PDB file of C-alpha atoms in Angstrom:
ATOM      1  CA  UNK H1432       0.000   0.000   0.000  1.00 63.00           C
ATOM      2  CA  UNK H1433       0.772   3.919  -1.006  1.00 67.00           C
ATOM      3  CA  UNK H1434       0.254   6.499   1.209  1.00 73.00           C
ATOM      4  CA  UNK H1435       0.037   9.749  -0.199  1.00 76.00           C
ATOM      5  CA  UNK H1436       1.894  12.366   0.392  1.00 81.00           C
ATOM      6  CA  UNK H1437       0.590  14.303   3.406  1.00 88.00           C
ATOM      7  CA  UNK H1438       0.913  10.851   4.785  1.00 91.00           C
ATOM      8  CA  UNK H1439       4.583  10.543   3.533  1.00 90.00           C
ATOM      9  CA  UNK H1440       5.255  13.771   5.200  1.00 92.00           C
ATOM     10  CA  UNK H1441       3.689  13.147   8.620  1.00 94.00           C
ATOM     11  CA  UNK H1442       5.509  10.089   9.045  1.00 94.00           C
ATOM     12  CA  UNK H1443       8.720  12.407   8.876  1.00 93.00           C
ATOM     13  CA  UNK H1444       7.418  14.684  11.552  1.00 94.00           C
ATOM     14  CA  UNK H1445       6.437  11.541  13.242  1.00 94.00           C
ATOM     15  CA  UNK H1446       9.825  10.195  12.844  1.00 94.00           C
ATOM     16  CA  UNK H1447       8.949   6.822  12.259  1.00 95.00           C
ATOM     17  CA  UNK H1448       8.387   5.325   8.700  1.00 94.00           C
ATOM     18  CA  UNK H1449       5.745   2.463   8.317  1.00 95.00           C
ATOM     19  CA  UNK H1450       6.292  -1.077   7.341  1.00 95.00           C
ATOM     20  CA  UNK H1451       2.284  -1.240   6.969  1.00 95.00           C
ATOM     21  CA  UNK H1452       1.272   1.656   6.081  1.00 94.00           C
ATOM     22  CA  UNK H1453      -2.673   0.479   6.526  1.00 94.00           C
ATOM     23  CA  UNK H1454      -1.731   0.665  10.017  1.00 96.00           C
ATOM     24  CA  UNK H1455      -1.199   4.834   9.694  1.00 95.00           C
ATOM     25  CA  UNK H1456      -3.926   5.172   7.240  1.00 94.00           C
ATOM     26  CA  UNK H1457      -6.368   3.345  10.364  1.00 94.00           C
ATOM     27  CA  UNK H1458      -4.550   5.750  13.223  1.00 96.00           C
ATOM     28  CA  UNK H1459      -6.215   8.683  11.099  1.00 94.00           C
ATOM     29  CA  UNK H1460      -9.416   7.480  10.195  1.00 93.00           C
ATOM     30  CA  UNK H1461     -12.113   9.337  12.508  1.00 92.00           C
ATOM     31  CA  UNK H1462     -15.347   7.256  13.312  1.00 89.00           C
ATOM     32  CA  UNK H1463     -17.151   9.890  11.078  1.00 88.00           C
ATOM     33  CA  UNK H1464     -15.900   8.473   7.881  1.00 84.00           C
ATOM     34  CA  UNK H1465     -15.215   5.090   8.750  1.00 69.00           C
ATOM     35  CA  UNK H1466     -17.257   2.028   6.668  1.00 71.00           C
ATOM     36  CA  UNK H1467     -18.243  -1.314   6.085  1.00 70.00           C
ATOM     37  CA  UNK H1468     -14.512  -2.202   4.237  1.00 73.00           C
ATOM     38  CA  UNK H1469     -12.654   1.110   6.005  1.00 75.00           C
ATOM     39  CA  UNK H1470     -11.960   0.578   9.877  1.00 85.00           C
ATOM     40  CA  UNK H1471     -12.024   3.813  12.206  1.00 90.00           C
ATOM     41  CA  UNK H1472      -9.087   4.629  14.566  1.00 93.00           C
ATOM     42  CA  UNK H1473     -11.251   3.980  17.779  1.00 94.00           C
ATOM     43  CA  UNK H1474      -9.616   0.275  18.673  1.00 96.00           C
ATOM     44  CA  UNK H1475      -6.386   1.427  17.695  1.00 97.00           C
ATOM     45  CA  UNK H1476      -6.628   4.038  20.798  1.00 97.00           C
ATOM     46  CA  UNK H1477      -7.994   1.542  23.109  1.00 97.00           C
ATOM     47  CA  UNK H1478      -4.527   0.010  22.597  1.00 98.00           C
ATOM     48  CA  UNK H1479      -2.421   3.097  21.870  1.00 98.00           C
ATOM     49  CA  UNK H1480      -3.781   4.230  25.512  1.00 97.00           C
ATOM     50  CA  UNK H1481      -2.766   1.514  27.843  1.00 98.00           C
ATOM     51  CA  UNK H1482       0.814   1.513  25.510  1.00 98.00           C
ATOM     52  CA  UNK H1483       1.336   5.211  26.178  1.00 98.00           C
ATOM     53  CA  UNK H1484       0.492   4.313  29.836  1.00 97.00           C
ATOM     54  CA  UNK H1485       3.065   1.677  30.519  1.00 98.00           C
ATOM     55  CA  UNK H1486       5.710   3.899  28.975  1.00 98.00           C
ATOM     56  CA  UNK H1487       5.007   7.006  30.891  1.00 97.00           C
ATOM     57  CA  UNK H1488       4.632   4.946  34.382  1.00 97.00           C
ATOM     58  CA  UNK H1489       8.625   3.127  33.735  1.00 97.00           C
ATOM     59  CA  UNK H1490       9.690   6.706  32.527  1.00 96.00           C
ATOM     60  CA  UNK H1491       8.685   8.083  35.957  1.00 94.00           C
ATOM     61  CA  UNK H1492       9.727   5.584  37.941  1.00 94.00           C
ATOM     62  CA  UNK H1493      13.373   6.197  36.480  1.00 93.00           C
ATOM     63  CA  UNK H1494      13.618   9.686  36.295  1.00 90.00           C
ATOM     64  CA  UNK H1495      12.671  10.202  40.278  1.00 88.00           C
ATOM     65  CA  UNK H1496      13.768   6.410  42.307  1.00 88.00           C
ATOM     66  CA  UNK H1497      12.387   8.307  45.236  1.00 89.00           C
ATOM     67  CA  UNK H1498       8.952   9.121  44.469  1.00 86.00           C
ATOM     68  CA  UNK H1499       6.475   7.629  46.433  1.00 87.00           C
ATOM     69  CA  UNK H1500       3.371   6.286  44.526  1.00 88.00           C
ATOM     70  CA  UNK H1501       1.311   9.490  45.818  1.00 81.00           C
ATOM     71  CA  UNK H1502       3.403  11.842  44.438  1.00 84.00           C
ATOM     72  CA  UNK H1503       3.745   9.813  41.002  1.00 89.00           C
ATOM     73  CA  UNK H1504       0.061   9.275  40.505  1.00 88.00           C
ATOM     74  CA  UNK H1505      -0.645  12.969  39.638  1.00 85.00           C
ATOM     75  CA  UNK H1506       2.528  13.251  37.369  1.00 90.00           C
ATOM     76  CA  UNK H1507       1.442  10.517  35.370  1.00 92.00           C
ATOM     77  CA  UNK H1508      -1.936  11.641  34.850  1.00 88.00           C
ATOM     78  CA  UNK H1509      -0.603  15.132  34.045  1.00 88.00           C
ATOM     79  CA  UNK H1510       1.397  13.374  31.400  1.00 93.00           C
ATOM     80  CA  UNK H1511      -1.513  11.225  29.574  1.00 94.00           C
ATOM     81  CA  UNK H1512      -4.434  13.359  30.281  1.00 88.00           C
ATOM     82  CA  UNK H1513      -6.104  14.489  26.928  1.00 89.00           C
ATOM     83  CA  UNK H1514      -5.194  17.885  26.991  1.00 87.00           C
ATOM     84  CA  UNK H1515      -1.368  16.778  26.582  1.00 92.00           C
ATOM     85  CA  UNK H1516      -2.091  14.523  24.138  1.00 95.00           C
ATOM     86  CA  UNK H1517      -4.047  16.741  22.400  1.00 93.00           C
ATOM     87  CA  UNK H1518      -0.610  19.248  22.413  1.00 94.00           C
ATOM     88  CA  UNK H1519       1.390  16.742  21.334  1.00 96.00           C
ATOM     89  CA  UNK H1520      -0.637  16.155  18.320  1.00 96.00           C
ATOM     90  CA  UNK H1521      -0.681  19.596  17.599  1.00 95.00           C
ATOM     91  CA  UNK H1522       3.156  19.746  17.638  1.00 96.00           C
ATOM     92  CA  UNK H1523       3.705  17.169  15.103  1.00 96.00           C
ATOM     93  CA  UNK H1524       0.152  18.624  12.779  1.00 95.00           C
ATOM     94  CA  UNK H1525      -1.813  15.538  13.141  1.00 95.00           C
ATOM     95  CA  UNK H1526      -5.026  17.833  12.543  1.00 92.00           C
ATOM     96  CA  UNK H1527      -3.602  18.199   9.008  1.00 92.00           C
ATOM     97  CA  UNK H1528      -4.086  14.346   8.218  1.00 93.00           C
ATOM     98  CA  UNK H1529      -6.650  13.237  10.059  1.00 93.00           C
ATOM     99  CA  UNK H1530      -9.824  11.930   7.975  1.00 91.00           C
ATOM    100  CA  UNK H1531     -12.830  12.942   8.831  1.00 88.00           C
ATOM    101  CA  UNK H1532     -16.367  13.170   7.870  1.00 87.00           C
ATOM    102  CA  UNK H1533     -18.031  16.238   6.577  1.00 86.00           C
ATOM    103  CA  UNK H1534     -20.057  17.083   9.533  1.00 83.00           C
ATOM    104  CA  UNK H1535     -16.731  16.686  11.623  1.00 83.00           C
ATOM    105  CA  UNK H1536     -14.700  18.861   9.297  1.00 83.00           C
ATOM    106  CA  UNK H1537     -17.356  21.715   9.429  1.00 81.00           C
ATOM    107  CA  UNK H1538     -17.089  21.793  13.271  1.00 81.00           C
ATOM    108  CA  UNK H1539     -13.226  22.059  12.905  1.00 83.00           C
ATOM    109  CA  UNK H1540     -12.747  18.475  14.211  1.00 81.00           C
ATOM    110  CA  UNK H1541      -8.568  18.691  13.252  1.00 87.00           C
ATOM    111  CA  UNK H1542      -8.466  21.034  16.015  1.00 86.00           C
ATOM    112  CA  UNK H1543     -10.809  19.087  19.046  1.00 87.00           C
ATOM    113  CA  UNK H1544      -9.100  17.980  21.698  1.00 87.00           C
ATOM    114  CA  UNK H1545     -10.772  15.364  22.492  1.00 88.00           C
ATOM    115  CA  UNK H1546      -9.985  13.960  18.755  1.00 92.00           C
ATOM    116  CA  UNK H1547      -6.937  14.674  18.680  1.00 94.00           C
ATOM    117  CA  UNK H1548      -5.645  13.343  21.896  1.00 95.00           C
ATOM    118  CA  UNK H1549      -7.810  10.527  20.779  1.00 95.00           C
ATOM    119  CA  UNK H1550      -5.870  10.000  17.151  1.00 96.00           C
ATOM    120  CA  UNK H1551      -2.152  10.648  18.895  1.00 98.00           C
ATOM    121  CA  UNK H1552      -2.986   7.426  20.397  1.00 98.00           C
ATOM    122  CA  UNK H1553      -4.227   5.330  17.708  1.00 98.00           C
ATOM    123  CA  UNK H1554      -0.725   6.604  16.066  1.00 98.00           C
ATOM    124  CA  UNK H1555       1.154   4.653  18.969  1.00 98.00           C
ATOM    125  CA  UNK H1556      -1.249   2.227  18.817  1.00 98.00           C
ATOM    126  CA  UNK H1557       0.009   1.848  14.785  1.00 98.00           C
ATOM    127  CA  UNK H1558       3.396   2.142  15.720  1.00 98.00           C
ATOM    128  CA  UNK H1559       3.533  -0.606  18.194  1.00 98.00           C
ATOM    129  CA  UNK H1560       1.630  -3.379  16.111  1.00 98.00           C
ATOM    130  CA  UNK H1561       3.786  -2.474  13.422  1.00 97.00           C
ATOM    131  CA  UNK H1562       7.332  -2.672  14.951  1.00 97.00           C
ATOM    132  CA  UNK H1563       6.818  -3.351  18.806  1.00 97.00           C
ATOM    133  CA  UNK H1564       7.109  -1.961  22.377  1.00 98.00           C
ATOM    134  CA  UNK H1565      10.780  -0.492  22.056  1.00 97.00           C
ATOM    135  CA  UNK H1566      10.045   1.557  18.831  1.00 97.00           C
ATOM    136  CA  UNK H1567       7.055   2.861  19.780  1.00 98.00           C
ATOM    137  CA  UNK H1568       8.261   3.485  23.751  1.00 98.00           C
ATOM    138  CA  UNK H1569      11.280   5.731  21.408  1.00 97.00           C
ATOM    139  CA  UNK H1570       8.906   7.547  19.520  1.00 97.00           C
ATOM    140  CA  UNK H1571       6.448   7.896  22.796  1.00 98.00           C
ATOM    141  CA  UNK H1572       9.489   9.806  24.620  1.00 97.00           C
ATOM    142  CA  UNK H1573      11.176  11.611  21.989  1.00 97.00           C
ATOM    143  CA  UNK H1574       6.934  13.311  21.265  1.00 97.00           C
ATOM    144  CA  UNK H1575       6.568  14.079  24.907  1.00 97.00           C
ATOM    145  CA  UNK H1576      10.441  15.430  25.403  1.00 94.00           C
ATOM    146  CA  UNK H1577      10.594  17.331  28.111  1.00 93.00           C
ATOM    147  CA  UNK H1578       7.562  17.297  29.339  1.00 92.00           C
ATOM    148  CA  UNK H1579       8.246  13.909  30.992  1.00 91.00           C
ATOM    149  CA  UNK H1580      11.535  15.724  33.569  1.00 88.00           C
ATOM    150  CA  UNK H1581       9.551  18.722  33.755  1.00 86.00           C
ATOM    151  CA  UNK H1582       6.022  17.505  35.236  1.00 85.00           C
ATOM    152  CA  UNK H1583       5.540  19.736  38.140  1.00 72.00           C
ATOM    153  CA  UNK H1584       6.282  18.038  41.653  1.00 58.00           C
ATOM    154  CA  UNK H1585       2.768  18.582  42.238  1.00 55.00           C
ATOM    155  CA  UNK H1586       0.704  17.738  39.297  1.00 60.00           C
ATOM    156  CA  UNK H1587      -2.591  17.328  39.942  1.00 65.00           C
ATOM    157  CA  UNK H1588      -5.314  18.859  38.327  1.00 76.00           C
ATOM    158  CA  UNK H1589      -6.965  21.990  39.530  1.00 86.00           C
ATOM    159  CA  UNK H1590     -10.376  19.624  40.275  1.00 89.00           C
ATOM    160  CA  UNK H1591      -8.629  17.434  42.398  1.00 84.00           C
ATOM    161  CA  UNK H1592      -6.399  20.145  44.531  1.00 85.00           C
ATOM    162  CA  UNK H1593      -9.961  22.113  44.891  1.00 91.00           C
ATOM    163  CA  UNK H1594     -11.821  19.008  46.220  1.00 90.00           C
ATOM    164  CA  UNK H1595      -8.567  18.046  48.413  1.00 87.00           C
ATOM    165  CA  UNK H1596      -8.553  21.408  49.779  1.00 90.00           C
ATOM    166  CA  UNK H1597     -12.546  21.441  50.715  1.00 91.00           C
ATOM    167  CA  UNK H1598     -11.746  18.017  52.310  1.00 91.00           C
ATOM    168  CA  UNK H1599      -9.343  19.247  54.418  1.00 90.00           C
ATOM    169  CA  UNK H1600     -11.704  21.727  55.841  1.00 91.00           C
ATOM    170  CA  UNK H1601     -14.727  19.448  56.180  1.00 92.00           C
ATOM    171  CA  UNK H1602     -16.575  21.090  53.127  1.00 92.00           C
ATOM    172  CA  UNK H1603     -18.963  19.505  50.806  1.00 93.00           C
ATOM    173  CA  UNK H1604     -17.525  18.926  46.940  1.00 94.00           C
ATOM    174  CA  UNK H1605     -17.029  22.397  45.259  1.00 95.00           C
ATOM    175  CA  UNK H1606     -20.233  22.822  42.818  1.00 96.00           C
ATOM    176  CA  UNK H1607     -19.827  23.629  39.282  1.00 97.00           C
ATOM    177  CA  UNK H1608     -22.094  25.414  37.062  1.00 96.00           C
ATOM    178  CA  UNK H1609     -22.515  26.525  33.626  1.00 96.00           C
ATOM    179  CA  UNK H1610     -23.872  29.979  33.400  1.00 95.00           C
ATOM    180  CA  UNK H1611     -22.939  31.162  29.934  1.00 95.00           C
ATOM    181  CA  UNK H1612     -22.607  29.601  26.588  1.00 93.00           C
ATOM    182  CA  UNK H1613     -21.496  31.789  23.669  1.00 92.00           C
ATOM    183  CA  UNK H1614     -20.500  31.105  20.100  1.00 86.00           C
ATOM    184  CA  UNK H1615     -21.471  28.895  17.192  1.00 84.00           C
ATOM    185  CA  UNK H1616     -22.557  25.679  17.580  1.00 79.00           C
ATOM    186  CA  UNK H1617     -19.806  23.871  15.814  1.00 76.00           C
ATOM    187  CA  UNK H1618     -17.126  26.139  18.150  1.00 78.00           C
ATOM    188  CA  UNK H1619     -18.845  27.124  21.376  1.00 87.00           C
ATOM    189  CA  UNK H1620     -17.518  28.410  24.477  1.00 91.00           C
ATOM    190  CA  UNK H1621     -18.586  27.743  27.710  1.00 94.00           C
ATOM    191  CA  UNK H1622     -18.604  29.810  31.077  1.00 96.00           C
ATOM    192  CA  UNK H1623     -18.200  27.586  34.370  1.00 96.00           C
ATOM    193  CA  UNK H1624     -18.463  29.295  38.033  1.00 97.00           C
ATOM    194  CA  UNK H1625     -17.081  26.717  40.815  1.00 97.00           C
ATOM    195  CA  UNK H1626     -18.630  27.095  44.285  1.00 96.00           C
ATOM    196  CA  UNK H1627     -17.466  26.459  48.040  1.00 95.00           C
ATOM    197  CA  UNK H1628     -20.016  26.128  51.068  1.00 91.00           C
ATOM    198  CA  UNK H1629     -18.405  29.561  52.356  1.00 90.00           C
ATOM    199  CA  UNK H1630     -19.966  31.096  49.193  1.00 92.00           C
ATOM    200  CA  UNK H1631     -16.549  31.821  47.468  1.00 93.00           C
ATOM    201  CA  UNK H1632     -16.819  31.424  43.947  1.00 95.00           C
ATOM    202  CA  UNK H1633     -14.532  31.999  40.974  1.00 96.00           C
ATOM    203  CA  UNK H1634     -15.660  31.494  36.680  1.00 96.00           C
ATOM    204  CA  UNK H1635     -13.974  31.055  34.023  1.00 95.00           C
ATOM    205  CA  UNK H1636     -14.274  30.214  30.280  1.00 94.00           C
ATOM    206  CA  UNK H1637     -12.828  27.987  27.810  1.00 88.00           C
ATOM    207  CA  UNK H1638     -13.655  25.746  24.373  1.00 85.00           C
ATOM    208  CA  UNK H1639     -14.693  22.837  26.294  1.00 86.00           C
ATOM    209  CA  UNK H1640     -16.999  22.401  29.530  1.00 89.00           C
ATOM    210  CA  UNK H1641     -13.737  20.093  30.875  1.00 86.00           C
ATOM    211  CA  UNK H1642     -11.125  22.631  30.237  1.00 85.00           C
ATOM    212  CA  UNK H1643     -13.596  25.624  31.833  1.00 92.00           C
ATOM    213  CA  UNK H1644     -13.616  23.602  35.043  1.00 93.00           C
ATOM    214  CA  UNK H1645     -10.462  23.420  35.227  1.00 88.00           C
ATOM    215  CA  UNK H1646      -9.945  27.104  34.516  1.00 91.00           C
ATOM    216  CA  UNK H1647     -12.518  27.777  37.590  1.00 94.00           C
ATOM    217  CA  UNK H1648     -11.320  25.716  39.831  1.00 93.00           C
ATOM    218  CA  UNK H1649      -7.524  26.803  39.049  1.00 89.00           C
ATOM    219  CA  UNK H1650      -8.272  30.285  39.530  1.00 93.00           C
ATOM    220  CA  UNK H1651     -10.504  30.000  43.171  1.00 93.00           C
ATOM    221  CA  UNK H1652      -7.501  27.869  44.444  1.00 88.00           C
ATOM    222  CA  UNK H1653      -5.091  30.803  43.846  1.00 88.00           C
ATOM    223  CA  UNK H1654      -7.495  33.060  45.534  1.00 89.00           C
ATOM    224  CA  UNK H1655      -7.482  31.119  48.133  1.00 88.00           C
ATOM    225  CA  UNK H1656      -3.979  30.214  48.661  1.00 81.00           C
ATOM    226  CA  UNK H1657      -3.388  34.443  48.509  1.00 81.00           C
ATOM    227  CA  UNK H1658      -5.178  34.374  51.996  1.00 76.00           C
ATOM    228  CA  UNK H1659      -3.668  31.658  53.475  1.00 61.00           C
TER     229      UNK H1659
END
């Protein structure tokens, strides 16, 4: 099999060239457009997930031999979360490639996070059924560079330090609320506000209802923490 040549080219950025190429053309093919005699990409991330996982979980444990599994738990999710998948993606174009159905395209599917952290995977998914754990664990570490030394000490997510910190104080969950929505339907944003008990409050907006969240919660845990 062929692959043309915005396939040809991604493999470069990739850095990894394809012994079956119907293994790359697979990685890229979005649910949308899939059919009866073309297979989607959705199996291939099942696997490409749980690869990406073992590799960032032996990376840890050798870059810091005295972490304890607390403080590696949050590093690790910080590294495979969606959001830095979705980056990682972005670094390399996979947007550019990616093939998708029409109503996907017209809601600017090559740039949703969701589908693209979704499609990095199925690519390491391809990678590792095509040439095995080592060169796809290569490729896995060489994409994710520095991000893998550089994972703050404390990396949990925003969510998580809130709710710890409303723990600690004998507080119910923090509450969150969407009380805007603004744009098009195909890009919309959405406005969050995160509540305490004590009535402190903080909003914020973003492209997804996930990523708004976090914003919220990020920025009531730095007013907070300005008091303390």
């Amino acid at each position: 099999m062929k692959l043309a040549g915005e396939l040809k080219s991604f493999q470069d950025r990739l850095g990894y060239e394809f012994v079956r190429p119907e293994l790359l053309v697979e990685a890229v093919t979005h649910s949308s457009v899939s059919t009866a005699n073309r297979d989607d990409n959705q199996r291939l991330e099942f696997l490409g997930d749980r690869v990406l996982g073992l590799v960032m979980a032996e990376a840890l444990l050798v870059s810091d031999d005295k972490a304890s599994e607390g403080q590696l738990a949050p590093r690790f999710n910080a590294l495979v979360r969606k959001e830095t998948c979705a980056d990682v993606a972005r670094e390399i174009n996979l947007g550019a490639v990616l093939r998708l159905g029409r109503s996907e395209m017209l809601s600017g599917g090559r740039r949703k996070q969701a589908l693209l952290g979704d499609a990095i995977e199925a690519v390491i998914a391809a990678v590792y059924l095509d040439a095995g754990f080592e060169p796809a664990r290569e490729m896995i570490l060489r994409l994710w560079g520095k991000r893998v030394h550089e994972v703050e000490e404390d990396a949990r997510d925003a969510k998580t330090a809130l709710q710890e910190w409303a723990q600690a104080r004998k507080q119910q969950p923090p509450e969150y609320v969407e009380t805007a929505r603004s744009g098009p339907d195909h890009a919309p944003v959405f406005t969050i506000t995160v509540r305490l008990d004590t009535g402190e409050s903080e909003a914020a907006s973003a492209g997804s209802k996930r990523q708004a969240e976090q914003a919220a919660a990020a920025a009531l845990l730095a007013k907070l923490e300005s008091r303390s």
